[in-house]
Amino acid sequence: MFITLEGIDGSGKTTQLNLLAAWLQEQGLEAVITREPGGTPLGEKIRLLLLSPEDGPKTAVAELLLYAAARAELVQRVIKPALQAGKIVIADRFNDSTWAYQVWGRGLDPLWVKEVLSGTTDGIKPDLTLLFDLVPSVSLSRIKRGDRLEQENLDFFQRVRQGYLALAQEEPERIRLIAADRSVSAIWTEVRAEVETLFTKIC
Ligand code: Z5A
């Protein structure tokens, strides 16, 4: 079972992922938790590059290919083996991030990005994606990392959000839209309900 968490920066994904991981452990369920970019030794090095204001990519194509390289490693070395072993995998970001950020945010050619994504993911697709939706002005006010990506302007994050919302409209069964402007506990109640529904569908 593969679950991904998506949303613009500061939408609260990581907070909910930590709650989900703790809850699964309480249920006695083994889960592999990972994040993108990252999750492998190479992926974590690529992550440092991508977030660095000094050394990070200066072109959208180079940026996309770095995300793709990190994902290819993660899929082959972590996600695929874990799914084949029957484990639950939970990822903080996956393909939908690339679609929202690189196609809608950066304006890269969707057909080309689709090709790159299908080449890196080896047919792996999430069973459930939780999309945390929030206006960028609020989500960005929650974070202060000072990295390369956080320095993007509000318009960029508005386009990314629109990209996510368009994806959710296209795939409402897989992508569950979660209003992220509520309390952590109200959001967690909904997250847990979505995951329980998935369990009853799949198990
Ligand atoms: N990226 C890409 O462009 N293409 C790709 O293919 C991939 C990624 C895979 C990764 O950044 C960047 O890479 C990302 C997309 C791009 N950024 N850009 N631009 P990252 O992994 O370093 O950061 P992030 O994924 O955006 O996470 P984040 O900034 O840590 O935000 P978050 O995980 O969504 O939120 P959080 O850490 O759970 O919460 C943020 C703060 O809000 C924190 O202080 C919480 O305590 C607080 N919080 C959480 N929930 C609430 C609620 N409900 N109310 C109030 N406050 C809350």
Coordinates of C-alpha atoms and ligand atoms in Angstrom, one line a residue, residues 8-16 36-37 47 51 63 67 71 92-94 97-98 101-102 142-143 145 147 149-150 156-157 180 182-184 187, ligand 1:
I8 CA 2.5 23.6 -1.2
D9 CA 5.2 24.4 1.3
G10 CA 3.9 24.9 4.8
S11 CA 0.6 23.2 4.2
G12 CA 1.2 20.9 7.2
K13 CA 2.0 17.6 5.3
T14 CA 4.9 16.7 7.5
T15 CA 3.0 17.3 10.7
Q16 CA 0.2 14.9 9.5
E36 CA 11.2 13.7 -1.6
P37 CA 13.7 14.9 -2.6
R47 CA 18.1 17.5 -1.8
L51 CA 17.6 23.6 -1.6
E63 CA 16.0 21.2 -11.5
Y67 CA 14.2 15.7 -8.8
R71 CA 13.1 9.8 -7.4
D92 CA 6.2 13.1 1.8
R93 CA 5.8 14.2 -1.8
F94 CA 6.0 12.1 -5.1
S97 CA 4.9 17.5 -6.7
T98 CA 6.7 17.4 -10.0
Y101 CA 5.8 22.6 -9.3
Q102 CA 7.7 21.9 -12.6
R142 CA 4.0 29.2 8.7
I143 CA 7.6 28.5 7.5
R145 CA 13.5 28.0 6.1
D147 CA 16.2 28.0 1.3
L149 CA 12.7 27.4 -3.1
E150 CA 11.2 29.3 -0.3
F156 CA 4.7 30.8 -8.2
F157 CA 3.0 29.1 -5.3
A180 CA -5.5 22.5 5.6
R182 CA -8.0 24.0 10.3
S183 CA -6.5 22.8 13.5
V184 CA -3.9 20.0 13.4
I187 CA -7.1 17.6 10.0
Ligands
Z5A1 N1 9.7 19.9 -5.1 C1 9.6 20.1 -6.5 O1 9.6 21.3 -6.9 N2 9.4 19.0 -7.3 C2 9.4 17.8 -6.9 O2 9.2 16.8 -7.7 C3 9.5 17.5 -5.5 C4 9.7 18.6 -4.6 C5 9.5 16.1 -5.0 C6 10.8 20.4 -1.0 O3 10.8 21.2 0.2 C7 10.7 21.4 -2.1 O4 10.9 20.7 -3.3 C8 9.3 22.0 -2.1 C9 8.7 21.4 -3.4 C10 9.9 21.0 -4.2 N3 9.4 23.4 -2.2 N4 9.3 24.2 -3.0 N5 9.3 25.2 -3.5 P1 10.8 20.5 1.6 O5 10.7 19.1 1.6 O6 12.0 21.1 2.3 O7 9.6 21.3 2.2 P2 8.1 21.0 2.1 O8 7.8 19.7 1.6 O9 7.5 22.1 1.4 O10 7.7 21.0 3.6 P3 7.6 22.1 4.7 O11 8.0 23.4 4.3 O12 8.3 21.5 5.9 O13 6.1 22.1 4.9 P4 5.0 21.0 5.3 O14 5.6 19.7 5.4 O15 3.9 21.1 4.3 O16 4.4 21.5 6.7 P5 4.9 21.2 8.2 O17 6.3 21.0 8.3 O18 4.0 20.1 8.7 O19 4.3 22.5 8.9 C11 4.9 23.8 8.7 C12 4.7 24.7 9.9 O20 3.3 24.9 10.1 C13 5.2 24.0 11.2 O21 5.7 25.1 12.0 C14 4.0 23.4 11.8 O22 4.0 23.3 13.2 C15 2.9 24.4 11.4 N6 1.6 23.7 11.2 C16 1.3 22.5 10.7 N7 0.0 22.2 10.6 C17 -0.6 23.4 11.1 C18 -2.0 23.7 11.2 N8 -3.0 22.9 11.0 N9 -2.2 25.0 11.7 C19 -1.2 25.9 12.0 N10 0.1 25.6 11.9 C20 0.4 24.3 11.4

